[in-house]
Amino acid sequence: VSPGGAPYAPAVPGGRAFDGSAGSAARWLSELPWWWEAHYGDAADRVISFCADDGVALAGRRVLDLGCGDGIISLGLAHRSGAAEVLGVDLQPTDEAHLADMATAHGVEPTAPNLRFAVSGPEEIPVPDGSVDTVTAWSVLEHVPDFPGLLSEVHRILVPDGIFFVQIWPLFSSAHGSHLFPWIDEPFHHLRDGDEAVRARIRGVVEPPELAESVVDLYDSCNRVTLDELGAQLVRAGFFVAKVAPEADAIHVPAALQDASLSDLVVAGVTLLAVRQ
Ligand SMILES: C[S@@+](CC[C@H](N)C(=O)[O-])C[C@H]1O[C@@H](n2cnc3c(N)ncnc32)[C@H](O)[C@@H]1O
């Protein structure tokens, strides 16, 4: 139920979490002091170097940033990868005015001649077959309820041997897999407590209530894909999984999770390159 009392049905997975409006979880996160550098700097650089280390240059290529959200990574890629074109697409229109304001506030050129944005459907990306050299998806696939359809669409738009760069952090079964670490910084609470308790806890700690509902949508948008399932789905969709870098730190295994898969608990995230066959 919305703050006004009307029933709320999210139009897209994640609903208010990602609608980009002031007061949404995505906007709240993008205004955290570390967010800009983590995305314009670190994330964009990691895409570029993870590809370059395998001889995949983005310079002169057509790059599509799938699920670009606030567009900060797309801007970093447009400025520093040398790509001929960076097209950021998302289910929600990217707020380009807000992006430009944030860039200016950080002393960065707010636009780029090789950058544009478009709105996509859950399984429809608005570009022709075989028209993209590299697709990047940073922190996106873990928010797609069921992604074989989206993987087929990525396969459709890539050229043969085109590259799909995927980054996911955190995977649901890992310590911070609830995606709630800025508000509930307790490892594995979501696996121990279950969905209803997590939603109640969000509503108890996040203010104002409108932001709390958006954060509930953020939690509800998370799928429960494991690294093994991700790999299998990529192969099924016609990709060759070429390089995989796990993200894992030491964990303390809670008593309630002694029977869980240790590799699922410990692998917090992944960065990978898949090649379109
Ligand atoms: C956690 S945000 C990440 C945004 C951005 N990549 C970043 O790292 O800041 C996930 C984004 O994926 C988008 N998304 C979810 N499903 C999608 C789909 N099927 N196609 C395109 N975008 C999608 C959401 O709207 C949201 O903006």
Short mmCIF file of C-alpha atoms in Angstrom, two decimals, residues 22-142:
data_model
loop_
_atom_site.label_atom_id
_atom_site.label_comp_id
_atom_site.label_asym_id
_atom_site.label_seq_id
_atom_site.Cartn_x
_atom_site.Cartn_y
_atom_site.Cartn_z
CA ALA A 22 13.74 11.48 -5.40
CA GLY A 23 13.09 9.36 -2.30
CA SER A 24 13.56 6.02 -4.08
CA ALA A 25 16.15 3.53 -2.81
CA ALA A 26 18.20 3.94 -6.01
CA ARG A 27 18.28 7.74 -5.66
CA TRP A 28 19.08 7.48 -1.92
CA LEU A 29 22.00 5.16 -2.68
CA SER A 30 23.30 7.30 -5.54
CA GLU A 31 23.58 10.26 -3.18
CA LEU A 32 25.80 8.43 -0.67
CA PRO A 33 29.22 10.11 -0.58
CA TRP A 34 31.13 7.06 -1.90
CA TRP A 35 28.65 6.15 -4.68
CA TRP A 36 29.97 8.44 -7.40
CA GLU A 37 33.58 7.28 -7.25
CA ALA A 38 32.56 3.63 -6.78
CA HIS A 39 30.65 3.79 -10.08
CA TYR A 40 32.12 6.56 -12.28
CA GLY A 41 35.63 5.53 -11.20
CA ASP A 42 36.00 1.99 -9.86
CA ALA A 43 33.19 0.15 -11.66
CA ALA A 44 33.85 1.67 -15.08
CA ASP A 45 37.59 1.07 -14.68
CA ARG A 46 36.96 -2.52 -13.64
CA VAL A 47 34.85 -3.15 -16.76
CA ILE A 48 37.59 -1.66 -18.94
CA SER A 49 40.50 -3.53 -17.30
CA PHE A 50 38.68 -6.87 -16.88
CA CYS A 51 38.06 -6.81 -20.64
CA ALA A 52 41.50 -5.43 -21.57
CA ASP A 53 43.26 -8.13 -19.52
CA ASP A 54 41.74 -10.67 -21.92
CA GLY A 55 42.56 -8.64 -25.03
CA VAL A 56 39.01 -7.29 -25.35
CA ALA A 57 39.34 -3.62 -26.22
CA LEU A 58 36.31 -1.38 -25.96
CA ALA A 59 37.94 1.44 -27.95
CA GLY A 60 36.12 2.05 -31.22
CA ARG A 61 33.42 -0.51 -30.27
CA ARG A 62 29.67 -0.32 -29.70
CA VAL A 63 28.98 -0.89 -26.02
CA LEU A 64 25.56 -1.35 -24.43
CA ASP A 65 25.28 -0.83 -20.67
CA LEU A 66 22.31 -3.00 -19.71
CA GLY A 67 20.41 -1.87 -16.59
CA CYS A 68 22.35 1.38 -16.48
CA GLY A 69 20.21 2.85 -13.66
CA ASP A 70 21.48 6.32 -12.78
CA GLY A 71 23.85 6.21 -15.80
CA ILE A 72 27.01 6.95 -13.80
CA ILE A 73 28.90 3.86 -15.02
CA SER A 74 27.77 4.57 -18.60
CA LEU A 75 29.23 8.07 -18.34
CA GLY A 76 32.52 6.69 -16.96
CA LEU A 77 32.69 4.18 -19.83
CA ALA A 78 31.89 6.86 -22.40
CA HIS A 79 34.64 9.11 -21.03
CA ARG A 80 37.39 6.55 -20.54
CA SER A 81 36.89 3.41 -22.65
CA GLY A 82 37.26 5.08 -26.06
CA ALA A 83 34.06 3.28 -27.16
CA ALA A 84 32.54 4.52 -30.40
CA GLU A 85 29.17 4.44 -28.68
CA VAL A 86 27.88 3.72 -25.20
CA LEU A 87 24.14 3.13 -25.06
CA GLY A 88 22.76 2.92 -21.52
CA VAL A 89 19.42 1.11 -21.35
CA ASP A 90 17.12 0.49 -18.41
CA LEU A 91 13.49 -0.36 -17.72
CA GLN A 92 13.25 3.11 -16.21
CA PRO A 93 14.28 6.26 -18.08
CA THR A 94 17.67 7.43 -16.83
CA ASP A 95 17.37 10.84 -15.19
CA GLU A 96 19.95 12.59 -17.39
CA ALA A 97 19.49 15.95 -15.66
CA HIS A 98 20.30 14.36 -12.30
CA LEU A 99 23.29 12.57 -13.82
CA ALA A 100 24.58 15.87 -15.22
CA ASP A 101 24.10 17.56 -11.84
CA MET A 102 26.03 14.83 -10.05
CA ALA A 103 28.82 14.91 -12.65
CA THR A 104 29.15 18.68 -12.37
CA ALA A 105 29.21 18.43 -8.57
CA HIS A 106 32.15 16.01 -8.92
CA GLY A 107 33.99 18.21 -11.40
CA VAL A 108 33.33 15.83 -14.31
CA GLU A 109 32.14 16.70 -17.84
CA PRO A 110 28.38 16.02 -17.54
CA THR A 111 27.81 14.52 -20.99
CA ALA A 112 29.76 12.76 -23.75
CA PRO A 113 29.30 12.77 -27.54
CA ASN A 114 29.44 8.95 -27.62
CA LEU A 115 26.79 8.47 -24.90
CA ARG A 116 23.04 8.12 -25.12
CA PHE A 117 20.29 6.47 -23.12
CA ALA A 118 17.16 4.49 -24.04
CA VAL A 119 14.36 2.66 -22.27
CA SER A 120 14.17 -1.12 -22.67
CA GLY A 121 11.51 -3.72 -21.89
CA PRO A 122 12.10 -6.62 -19.48
CA GLU A 123 13.15 -8.83 -22.41
CA GLU A 124 13.33 -6.31 -25.25
CA ILE A 125 16.39 -4.18 -25.88
CA PRO A 126 15.67 -1.54 -28.53
CA VAL A 127 18.54 -2.27 -30.94
CA PRO A 128 18.79 -4.50 -34.07
CA ASP A 129 20.20 -8.04 -34.18
CA GLY A 130 24.00 -8.27 -34.07
CA SER A 131 24.51 -4.52 -33.62
CA VAL A 132 26.52 -4.44 -30.37
CA ASP A 133 30.12 -5.55 -29.72
CA THR A 134 30.02 -5.64 -25.92
CA VAL A 135 27.18 -5.71 -23.40
CA THR A 136 27.94 -4.80 -19.78
CA ALA A 137 25.60 -5.56 -16.88
CA TRP A 138 26.83 -4.22 -13.55
CA SER A 139 24.71 -5.21 -10.53
CA VAL A 140 21.77 -6.06 -12.78
CA LEU A 141 21.18 -9.79 -13.28
CA GLU A 142 20.55 -10.40 -9.58
#
